[in-house]
Amino acid sequence: MTEVSNPSEPVVALVVAAGSGVRLGGAEPKALRLLAGRPLVAWSIEALVAGGVDAVVLVVAAGTADWYGPVVASATVPTVVVLGGATRQESVASGLAAVPGDASIVLVHDAARPLVPASVVAAVVAAVRGGATAVIPVVPVTDSIRRLSATGSVVVDREELRAVQTPQGFRRDVLVRAHAAASGASYTDDATVCEAYGEPVTLVQGSPDALKVTHPLDLAVAEMIVRSRR
Ligand code: CTP
Ligand code: MG
């Protein structure tokens, strides 16, 4: 743990949107797909700002940056667009390189989680401000889970399991050093990159609303969540 931080330290969010959205399908980037008439990434940025984020680095696929002009124009905090890479980890690394110098707290958020509650974002920020170096929101697993092996399968006690969401929150210097050390190895999320670097990971409560829009059905569920909020 580092010492408790100054409550005025700026918070920057990397919003990763450089994936190809193969499972959702459709012609435009997944982050620009409409949810209740607004691009997924616009919802994501709004939720991050409501939770205490002061600036955004939006990471998009090569050749698509111009398409994000209206999203950037509608953002209520300073927002820059940078190009991502072939993997999510590369996209995060490229976003990290564009984080403004004064930011000491960095959140990494999937553009594909448009409905994360502001309270979850705020809890992640609060945990980092409170001295945690790597923070993840988690939710219980609701399905029964089995681990497959060459000879069959064995049940896993789901009470011991948690599904990991975003935004994940970090001391900026820790995330930068962990990512630099991780180049070459591949990790599915940023807290795991930090853990491999020896940093403890702190858990906070996530939310079912922070679902990741992956398949077409997820977009339908997200539409229903928006309707239920209204
Ligand atoms: N992402 C990214 N750069 C990549 C791959 C993924 O920035 N090279 C981002 C996606 O844009 C998304 C988030 O990481 O916001 C989570 O990834 P996922 O839900 O898998 O989105 P896609 O990779 O776009 O979808 P798919 O795997 O179905 O192609
Ligand atoms: Mg993907």
PDB file of C-alpha atoms and ligand atoms in Angstrom:
ATOM      1  CA  MET A   1       0.000   0.000   0.000  1.00  0.00           C
ATOM      2  CA  THR A   2       1.123   3.533  -0.724  1.00  0.00           C
ATOM      3  CA  GLU A   3       0.126   6.381   1.528  1.00  0.00           C
ATOM      4  CA  VAL A   4      -3.383   7.796   1.408  1.00  0.00           C
ATOM      5  CA  SER A   5      -3.622  10.210  -1.496  1.00  0.00           C
ATOM      6  CA  ASN A   6      -4.681  13.810  -1.746  1.00  0.00           C
ATOM      7  CA  PRO A   7      -8.428  13.961  -2.569  1.00  0.00           C
ATOM      8  CA  SER A   8      -7.753  16.506  -5.324  1.00  0.00           C
ATOM      9  CA  GLU A   9      -5.440  14.221  -7.335  1.00  0.00           C
ATOM     10  CA  PRO A  10      -6.814  14.137 -10.894  1.00  0.00           C
ATOM     11  CA  VAL A  11      -8.299  10.901 -12.199  1.00  0.00           C
ATOM     12  CA  VAL A  12      -7.895   9.943 -15.863  1.00  0.00           C
ATOM     13  CA  ALA A  13      -9.865   7.119 -17.486  1.00  0.00           C
ATOM     14  CA  LEU A  14      -8.562   5.083 -20.406  1.00  0.00           C
ATOM     15  CA  VAL A  15     -11.619   3.927 -22.330  1.00  0.00           C
ATOM     16  CA  VAL A  16     -10.604   1.037 -24.542  1.00  0.00           C
ATOM     17  CA  ALA A  17     -12.670   0.793 -27.713  1.00  0.00           C
ATOM     18  CA  ALA A  18     -10.197  -0.621 -30.237  1.00  0.00           C
ATOM     19  CA  GLY A  19     -11.600  -4.156 -30.436  1.00  0.00           C
ATOM     20  CA  SER A  20     -13.293  -5.540 -33.531  1.00  0.00           C
ATOM     21  CA  GLY A  21     -16.631  -6.469 -31.979  1.00  0.00           C
ATOM     22  CA  VAL A  22     -16.785  -9.757 -33.871  1.00  0.00           C
ATOM     23  CA  ARG A  23     -19.226 -11.420 -31.476  1.00  0.00           C
ATOM     24  CA  LEU A  24     -21.675  -8.518 -31.573  1.00  0.00           C
ATOM     25  CA  GLY A  25     -21.415  -8.191 -35.347  1.00  0.00           C
ATOM     26  CA  GLY A  26     -22.498  -5.104 -37.306  1.00  0.00           C
ATOM     27  CA  ALA A  27     -20.740  -2.726 -39.638  1.00  0.00           C
ATOM     28  CA  GLU A  28     -19.597   0.061 -37.286  1.00  0.00           C
ATOM     29  CA  PRO A  29     -17.246  -0.292 -34.249  1.00  0.00           C
ATOM     30  CA  LYS A  30     -18.981  -1.840 -31.232  1.00  0.00           C
ATOM     31  CA  ALA A  31     -18.336   1.299 -29.162  1.00  0.00           C
ATOM     32  CA  LEU A  32     -20.407   3.328 -31.639  1.00  0.00           C
ATOM     33  CA  ARG A  33     -23.395   0.968 -31.607  1.00  0.00           C
ATOM     34  CA  LEU A  34     -26.448   2.780 -30.299  1.00  0.00           C
ATOM     35  CA  LEU A  35     -28.025   2.089 -26.918  1.00  0.00           C
ATOM     36  CA  ALA A  36     -31.272   4.040 -26.453  1.00  0.00           C
ATOM     37  CA  GLY A  37     -30.108   6.302 -29.291  1.00  0.00           C
ATOM     38  CA  ARG A  38     -26.584   7.060 -27.976  1.00  0.00           C
ATOM     39  CA  PRO A  39     -23.259   5.327 -28.732  1.00  0.00           C
ATOM     40  CA  LEU A  40     -22.141   2.803 -26.093  1.00  0.00           C
ATOM     41  CA  VAL A  41     -18.941   4.776 -25.548  1.00  0.00           C
ATOM     42  CA  ALA A  42     -20.895   7.989 -24.838  1.00  0.00           C
ATOM     43  CA  TRP A  43     -22.749   6.178 -22.058  1.00  0.00           C
ATOM     44  CA  SER A  44     -19.436   4.835 -20.718  1.00  0.00           C
ATOM     45  CA  ILE A  45     -17.821   8.276 -20.615  1.00  0.00           C
ATOM     46  CA  GLU A  46     -20.875   9.813 -18.947  1.00  0.00           C
ATOM     47  CA  ALA A  47     -20.822   7.126 -16.226  1.00  0.00           C
ATOM     48  CA  LEU A  48     -17.103   7.638 -15.611  1.00  0.00           C
ATOM     49  CA  VAL A  49     -17.504  11.414 -15.307  1.00  0.00           C
ATOM     50  CA  ALA A  50     -20.454  10.960 -12.929  1.00  0.00           C
ATOM     51  CA  GLY A  51     -18.198   8.742 -10.815  1.00  0.00           C
ATOM     52  CA  GLY A  52     -15.418  11.316 -10.517  1.00  0.00           C
ATOM     53  CA  VAL A  53     -13.242  11.051 -13.636  1.00  0.00           C
ATOM     54  CA  ASP A  54     -11.591  14.340 -14.706  1.00  0.00           C
ATOM     55  CA  ALA A  55     -10.299  13.471 -18.200  1.00  0.00           C
ATOM     56  CA  VAL A  56     -10.585  10.659 -20.752  1.00  0.00           C
ATOM     57  CA  VAL A  57      -8.161   8.969 -23.142  1.00  0.00           C
ATOM     58  CA  LEU A  58     -10.280   7.144 -25.699  1.00  0.00           C
ATOM     59  CA  VAL A  59      -8.441   4.289 -27.447  1.00  0.00           C
ATOM     60  CA  VAL A  60      -9.883   3.380 -30.857  1.00  0.00           C
ATOM     61  CA  ALA A  61      -9.041   1.171 -33.839  1.00  0.00           C
ATOM     62  CA  ALA A  62      -6.861   2.513 -36.670  1.00  0.00           C
ATOM     63  CA  GLY A  63      -8.882   4.196 -39.384  1.00  0.00           C
ATOM     64  CA  THR A  64     -11.875   4.949 -37.122  1.00  0.00           C
ATOM     65  CA  ALA A  65     -10.708   7.991 -35.115  1.00  0.00           C
ATOM     66  CA  ASP A  66     -12.705  10.485 -37.185  1.00  0.00           C
ATOM     67  CA  TRP A  67     -15.928   8.637 -36.421  1.00  0.00           C
ATOM     68  CA  TYR A  68     -15.598   9.531 -32.730  1.00  0.00           C
ATOM     69  CA  GLY A  69     -15.775  13.313 -33.307  1.00  0.00           C
ATOM     70  CA  PRO A  70     -19.359  13.682 -32.011  1.00  0.00           C
ATOM     71  CA  VAL A  71     -18.572  11.535 -28.924  1.00  0.00           C
ATOM     72  CA  VAL A  72     -15.551  13.702 -28.093  1.00  0.00           C
ATOM     73  CA  ALA A  73     -17.577  16.884 -28.712  1.00  0.00           C
ATOM     74  CA  SER A  74     -20.319  15.735 -26.341  1.00  0.00           C
ATOM     75  CA  ALA A  75     -17.947  14.702 -23.527  1.00  0.00           C
ATOM     76  CA  THR A  76     -18.066  17.030 -20.507  1.00  0.00           C
ATOM     77  CA  VAL A  77     -14.389  16.499 -19.572  1.00  0.00           C
ATOM     78  CA  PRO A  78     -11.238  16.861 -21.739  1.00  0.00           C
ATOM     79  CA  THR A  79     -11.086  13.834 -24.053  1.00  0.00           C
ATOM     80  CA  VAL A  80      -8.313  12.783 -26.433  1.00  0.00           C
ATOM     81  CA  VAL A  81      -8.412   9.993 -29.008  1.00  0.00           C
ATOM     82  CA  VAL A  82      -5.447   7.653 -29.590  1.00  0.00           C
ATOM     83  CA  LEU A  83      -5.022   4.510 -31.679  1.00  0.00           C
ATOM     84  CA  GLY A  84      -5.050   1.089 -30.028  1.00  0.00           C
ATOM     85  CA  GLY A  85      -3.334  -2.178 -30.897  1.00  0.00           C
ATOM     86  CA  ALA A  86      -4.025  -5.774 -31.854  1.00  0.00           C
ATOM     87  CA  THR A  87      -4.770  -6.868 -28.271  1.00  0.00           C
ATOM     88  CA  ARG A  88      -6.564  -5.176 -25.388  1.00  0.00           C
ATOM     89  CA  GLN A  89      -3.264  -5.073 -23.486  1.00  0.00           C
ATOM     90  CA  GLU A  90      -1.589  -3.229 -26.379  1.00  0.00           C
ATOM     91  CA  SER A  91      -4.525  -0.830 -26.529  1.00  0.00           C
ATOM     92  CA  VAL A  92      -4.149  -0.060 -22.810  1.00  0.00           C
ATOM     93  CA  ALA A  93      -0.393   0.454 -23.232  1.00  0.00           C
ATOM     94  CA  SER A  94      -0.983   2.894 -26.070  1.00  0.00           C
ATOM     95  CA  GLY A  95      -3.592   4.770 -24.008  1.00  0.00           C
ATOM     96  CA  LEU A  96      -1.232   4.932 -21.024  1.00  0.00           C
ATOM     97  CA  ALA A  97       1.354   6.698 -23.153  1.00  0.00           C
ATOM     98  CA  ALA A  98      -1.186   9.498 -23.714  1.00  0.00           C
ATOM     99  CA  VAL A  99      -2.196  10.061 -20.075  1.00  0.00           C
ATOM    100  CA  PRO A 100      -1.569  13.701 -19.100  1.00  0.00           C
ATOM    101  CA  GLY A 101       1.447  14.214 -16.834  1.00  0.00           C
ATOM    102  CA  ASP A 102      -0.454  15.445 -13.772  1.00  0.00           C
ATOM    103  CA  ALA A 103      -2.718  12.390 -13.464  1.00  0.00           C
ATOM    104  CA  SER A 104      -1.696  10.110 -10.608  1.00  0.00           C
ATOM    105  CA  ILE A 105      -4.787   7.865 -10.676  1.00  0.00           C
ATOM    106  CA  VAL A 106      -5.707   5.939 -13.835  1.00  0.00           C
ATOM    107  CA  LEU A 107      -8.884   3.974 -14.464  1.00  0.00           C
ATOM    108  CA  VAL A 108      -9.112   1.477 -17.320  1.00  0.00           C
ATOM    109  CA  HIS A 109     -12.639   0.883 -18.612  1.00  0.00           C
ATOM    110  CA  ASP A 110     -14.140  -1.193 -21.407  1.00  0.00           C
ATOM    111  CA  ALA A 111     -16.161   1.037 -23.744  1.00  0.00           C
ATOM    112  CA  ALA A 112     -18.390  -2.038 -23.992  1.00  0.00           C
ATOM    113  CA  ARG A 113     -19.618  -1.579 -20.367  1.00  0.00           C
ATOM    114  CA  PRO A 114     -21.867   1.446 -20.928  1.00  0.00           C
ATOM    115  CA  LEU A 115     -24.102   1.151 -17.867  1.00  0.00           C
ATOM    116  CA  VAL A 116     -21.592   0.830 -15.040  1.00  0.00           C
ATOM    117  CA  PRO A 117     -23.176   2.746 -12.144  1.00  0.00           C
ATOM    118  CA  ALA A 118     -21.435   5.953 -11.076  1.00  0.00           C
ATOM    119  CA  SER A 119     -21.360   4.476  -7.561  1.00  0.00           C
ATOM    120  CA  VAL A 120     -19.083   1.641  -8.753  1.00  0.00           C
ATOM    121  CA  VAL A 121     -16.748   4.109 -10.490  1.00  0.00           C
ATOM    122  CA  ALA A 122     -16.683   6.223  -7.325  1.00  0.00           C
ATOM    123  CA  ALA A 123     -15.929   3.157  -5.161  1.00  0.00           C
ATOM    124  CA  VAL A 124     -12.960   2.254  -7.383  1.00  0.00           C
ATOM    125  CA  VAL A 125     -11.618   5.821  -7.214  1.00  0.00           C
ATOM    126  CA  ALA A 126     -12.139   5.935  -3.439  1.00  0.00           C
ATOM    127  CA  ALA A 127     -10.210   2.690  -2.942  1.00  0.00           C
ATOM    128  CA  VAL A 128      -7.233   4.044  -4.925  1.00  0.00           C
ATOM    129  CA  ARG A 129      -7.373   7.346  -3.045  1.00  0.00           C
ATOM    130  CA  GLY A 130      -7.468   5.293   0.151  1.00  0.00           C
ATOM    131  CA  GLY A 131      -4.109   3.709  -0.649  1.00  0.00           C
ATOM    132  CA  ALA A 132      -4.842   0.675  -2.854  1.00  0.00           C
ATOM    133  CA  THR A 133      -2.580   0.384  -5.914  1.00  0.00           C
ATOM    134  CA  ALA A 134      -4.796  -1.892  -8.078  1.00  0.00           C
ATOM    135  CA  VAL A 135      -8.578  -2.091  -7.640  1.00  0.00           C
ATOM    136  CA  ILE A 136     -11.162  -4.249  -9.414  1.00  0.00           C
ATOM    137  CA  PRO A 137     -14.972  -4.346  -9.197  1.00  0.00           C
ATOM    138  CA  VAL A 138     -16.295  -7.908  -8.895  1.00  0.00           C
ATOM    139  CA  VAL A 139     -19.674  -9.666  -8.834  1.00  0.00           C
ATOM    140  CA  PRO A 140     -20.690 -13.155  -7.701  1.00  0.00           C
ATOM    141  CA  VAL A 141     -20.950 -15.844 -10.352  1.00  0.00           C
ATOM    142  CA  THR A 142     -24.537 -17.042 -10.842  1.00  0.00           C
ATOM    143  CA  ASP A 143     -24.021 -20.068 -13.110  1.00  0.00           C
ATOM    144  CA  SER A 144     -22.787 -23.400 -11.816  1.00  0.00           C
ATOM    145  CA  ILE A 145     -19.213 -23.829 -13.049  1.00  0.00           C
ATOM    146  CA  ARG A 146     -17.284 -26.962 -13.998  1.00  0.00           C
ATOM    147  CA  ARG A 147     -13.554 -27.261 -14.761  1.00  0.00           C
ATOM    148  CA  LEU A 148     -12.793 -29.444 -17.761  1.00  0.00           C
ATOM    149  CA  SER A 149      -9.911 -31.890 -17.900  1.00  0.00           C
ATOM    150  CA  ALA A 150      -8.730 -34.568 -20.299  1.00  0.00           C
ATOM    151  CA  THR A 151     -10.640 -37.191 -18.314  1.00  0.00           C
ATOM    152  CA  GLY A 152     -13.931 -35.373 -17.659  1.00  0.00           C
ATOM    153  CA  SER A 153     -15.035 -32.430 -15.533  1.00  0.00           C
ATOM    154  CA  VAL A 154     -15.264 -31.409 -11.901  1.00  0.00           C
ATOM    155  CA  VAL A 155     -17.576 -28.889 -10.251  1.00  0.00           C
ATOM    156  CA  VAL A 156     -16.013 -25.679  -8.895  1.00  0.00           C
ATOM    157  CA  ASP A 157     -17.546 -24.078  -5.788  1.00  0.00           C
ATOM    158  CA  ARG A 158     -18.956 -20.857  -7.203  1.00  0.00           C
ATOM    159  CA  GLU A 159     -19.025 -19.234  -3.750  1.00  0.00           C
ATOM    160  CA  GLU A 160     -15.262 -18.993  -4.142  1.00  0.00           C
ATOM    161  CA  LEU A 161     -15.510 -17.282  -7.547  1.00  0.00           C
ATOM    162  CA  ARG A 162     -16.039 -13.690  -8.661  1.00  0.00           C
ATOM    163  CA  ALA A 163     -16.444 -12.249 -12.141  1.00  0.00           C
ATOM    164  CA  VAL A 164     -14.210  -9.234 -12.787  1.00  0.00           C
ATOM    165  CA  GLN A 165     -15.556  -6.012 -14.324  1.00  0.00           C
ATOM    166  CA  THR A 166     -14.246  -2.563 -15.195  1.00  0.00           C
ATOM    167  CA  PRO A 167     -13.383   0.198 -14.469  1.00  0.00           C
ATOM    168  CA  GLN A 168     -10.242  -1.068 -12.786  1.00  0.00           C
ATOM    169  CA  GLY A 169      -8.324   1.606 -10.882  1.00  0.00           C
ATOM    170  CA  PHE A 170      -4.583   2.103 -10.390  1.00  0.00           C
ATOM    171  CA  ARG A 171      -1.858   4.337  -9.101  1.00  0.00           C
ATOM    172  CA  ARG A 172      -0.586   5.571 -12.427  1.00  0.00           C
ATOM    173  CA  ASP A 173       3.096   4.849 -11.753  1.00  0.00           C
ATOM    174  CA  VAL A 174       2.332   1.254 -10.765  1.00  0.00           C
ATOM    175  CA  LEU A 175       0.284   0.576 -13.900  1.00  0.00           C
ATOM    176  CA  VAL A 176       2.913   2.147 -16.165  1.00  0.00           C
ATOM    177  CA  ARG A 177       5.734   0.092 -14.631  1.00  0.00           C
ATOM    178  CA  ALA A 178       3.679  -3.123 -14.621  1.00  0.00           C
ATOM    179  CA  HIS A 179       2.721  -2.705 -18.273  1.00  0.00           C
ATOM    180  CA  ALA A 180       6.329  -2.021 -19.244  1.00  0.00           C
ATOM    181  CA  ALA A 181       7.412  -5.182 -17.384  1.00  0.00           C
ATOM    182  CA  ALA A 182       4.591  -7.206 -18.978  1.00  0.00           C
ATOM    183  CA  SER A 183       5.474  -6.576 -22.610  1.00  0.00           C
ATOM    184  CA  GLY A 184       5.905  -9.998 -24.147  1.00  0.00           C
ATOM    185  CA  ALA A 185       3.553 -11.806 -21.717  1.00  0.00           C
ATOM    186  CA  SER A 186      -0.176 -11.639 -22.261  1.00  0.00           C
ATOM    187  CA  TYR A 187      -2.831 -10.905 -19.615  1.00  0.00           C
ATOM    188  CA  THR A 188      -6.613 -10.581 -19.887  1.00  0.00           C
ATOM    189  CA  ASP A 189      -6.937  -7.586 -17.589  1.00  0.00           C
ATOM    190  CA  ASP A 190      -4.850  -4.832 -16.070  1.00  0.00           C
ATOM    191  CA  ALA A 191      -5.075  -5.843 -12.417  1.00  0.00           C
ATOM    192  CA  THR A 192      -3.531  -9.171 -13.423  1.00  0.00           C
ATOM    193  CA  VAL A 193      -0.708  -7.274 -15.124  1.00  0.00           C
ATOM    194  CA  CYS A 194      -0.090  -5.467 -11.811  1.00  0.00           C
ATOM    195  CA  GLU A 195      -0.379  -8.681  -9.804  1.00  0.00           C
ATOM    196  CA  ALA A 196       2.252 -10.321 -12.004  1.00  0.00           C
ATOM    197  CA  TYR A 197       4.407  -7.321 -11.097  1.00  0.00           C
ATOM    198  CA  GLY A 198       3.902  -8.076  -7.393  1.00  0.00           C
ATOM    199  CA  GLU A 199       1.144  -5.608  -6.538  1.00  0.00           C
ATOM    200  CA  PRO A 200      -1.791  -6.679  -4.333  1.00  0.00           C
ATOM    201  CA  VAL A 201      -5.235  -6.450  -5.935  1.00  0.00           C
ATOM    202  CA  THR A 202      -8.093  -4.884  -3.942  1.00  0.00           C
ATOM    203  CA  LEU A 203     -11.710  -5.950  -4.603  1.00  0.00           C
ATOM    204  CA  VAL A 204     -14.744  -3.659  -4.464  1.00  0.00           C
ATOM    205  CA  GLN A 205     -18.359  -4.509  -5.209  1.00  0.00           C
ATOM    206  CA  GLY A 206     -19.305  -4.319  -8.892  1.00  0.00           C
ATOM    207  CA  SER A 207     -22.819  -4.353 -10.365  1.00  0.00           C
ATOM    208  CA  PRO A 208     -24.900  -6.482 -12.734  1.00  0.00           C
ATOM    209  CA  ASP A 209     -25.586  -3.229 -14.625  1.00  0.00           C
ATOM    210  CA  ALA A 210     -21.902  -3.116 -15.592  1.00  0.00           C
ATOM    211  CA  LEU A 211     -22.425  -6.034 -17.974  1.00  0.00           C
ATOM    212  CA  LYS A 212     -20.110  -6.123 -20.995  1.00  0.00           C
ATOM    213  CA  VAL A 213     -21.955  -5.872 -24.289  1.00  0.00           C
ATOM    214  CA  THR A 214     -20.485  -8.889 -26.047  1.00  0.00           C
ATOM    215  CA  HIS A 215     -23.317 -10.681 -27.894  1.00  0.00           C
ATOM    216  CA  PRO A 216     -26.495  -9.210 -29.463  1.00  0.00           C
ATOM    217  CA  LEU A 217     -28.572 -10.351 -26.478  1.00  0.00           C
ATOM    218  CA  ASP A 218     -26.438  -8.159 -24.180  1.00  0.00           C
ATOM    219  CA  LEU A 219     -27.515  -5.079 -26.130  1.00  0.00           C
ATOM    220  CA  ALA A 220     -31.161  -6.050 -25.599  1.00  0.00           C
ATOM    221  CA  VAL A 221     -30.519  -6.454 -21.857  1.00  0.00           C
ATOM    222  CA  ALA A 222     -28.800  -3.057 -21.757  1.00  0.00           C
ATOM    223  CA  GLU A 223     -31.837  -1.464 -23.468  1.00  0.00           C
ATOM    224  CA  MET A 224     -34.031  -2.938 -20.741  1.00  0.00           C
ATOM    225  CA  ILE A 225     -31.773  -1.603 -17.978  1.00  0.00           C
ATOM    226  CA  VAL A 226     -31.994   1.895 -19.496  1.00  0.00           C
ATOM    227  CA  ARG A 227     -35.791   1.619 -19.656  1.00  0.00           C
ATOM    228  CA  SER A 228     -35.977   0.426 -16.053  1.00  0.00           C
ATOM    229  CA  ARG A 229     -33.894   3.408 -14.928  1.00  0.00           C
ATOM    230  CA  ARG A 230     -36.335   5.856 -16.577  1.00  0.00           C
TER     231      ARG A 230
HETATM  232  N1  CTP B   1     -10.319  -3.819 -26.940  1.00  0.00           N
HETATM  233  C1  CTP B   1      -9.343  -2.912 -27.373  1.00  0.00           C
HETATM  234  N2  CTP B   1      -8.344  -3.331 -28.206  1.00  0.00           N
HETATM  235  C2  CTP B   1      -8.287  -4.611 -28.620  1.00  0.00           C
HETATM  236  C3  CTP B   1      -9.262  -5.562 -28.188  1.00  0.00           C
HETATM  237  C4  CTP B   1     -10.267  -5.124 -27.327  1.00  0.00           C
HETATM  238  O1  CTP B   1      -9.397  -1.740 -27.008  1.00  0.00           O
HETATM  239  N3  CTP B   1      -7.316  -4.962 -29.471  1.00  0.00           N
HETATM  240  C5  CTP B   1     -11.435  -3.342 -26.098  1.00  0.00           C
HETATM  241  C6  CTP B   1     -12.797  -3.489 -26.775  1.00  0.00           C
HETATM  242  O2  CTP B   1     -13.015  -2.406 -27.670  1.00  0.00           O
HETATM  243  C7  CTP B   1     -13.750  -3.551 -25.620  1.00  0.00           C
HETATM  244  C8  CTP B   1     -12.911  -4.119 -24.486  1.00  0.00           C
HETATM  245  O3  CTP B   1     -11.549  -4.114 -24.923  1.00  0.00           O
HETATM  246  O4  CTP B   1     -14.265  -2.292 -25.233  1.00  0.00           O
HETATM  247  C9  CTP B   1     -13.349  -5.533 -24.119  1.00  0.00           C
HETATM  248  O5  CTP B   1     -13.179  -6.396 -25.243  1.00  0.00           O
HETATM  249  P1  CTP B   1     -14.337  -7.234 -25.950  1.00  0.00           P
HETATM  250  O6  CTP B   1     -15.602  -7.088 -25.199  1.00  0.00           O
HETATM  251  O7  CTP B   1     -13.776  -8.571 -26.249  1.00  0.00           O
HETATM  252  O8  CTP B   1     -14.590  -6.411 -27.293  1.00  0.00           O
HETATM  253  P2  CTP B   1     -14.094  -6.768 -28.769  1.00  0.00           P
HETATM  254  O9  CTP B   1     -12.724  -7.327 -28.708  1.00  0.00           O
HETATM  255  O10 CTP B   1     -14.334  -5.545 -29.594  1.00  0.00           O
HETATM  256  O11 CTP B   1     -15.177  -7.876 -29.203  1.00  0.00           O
HETATM  257  P3  CTP B   1     -14.889  -9.329 -29.847  1.00  0.00           P
HETATM  258  O12 CTP B   1     -13.929 -10.031 -28.883  1.00  0.00           O
HETATM  259  O13 CTP B   1     -16.246  -9.959 -29.919  1.00  0.00           O
HETATM  260  O14 CTP B   1     -14.281  -9.073 -31.208  1.00  0.00           O
HETATM  261 MG    MG B   2     -12.321  -9.209 -27.714  1.00  0.00          MG
END
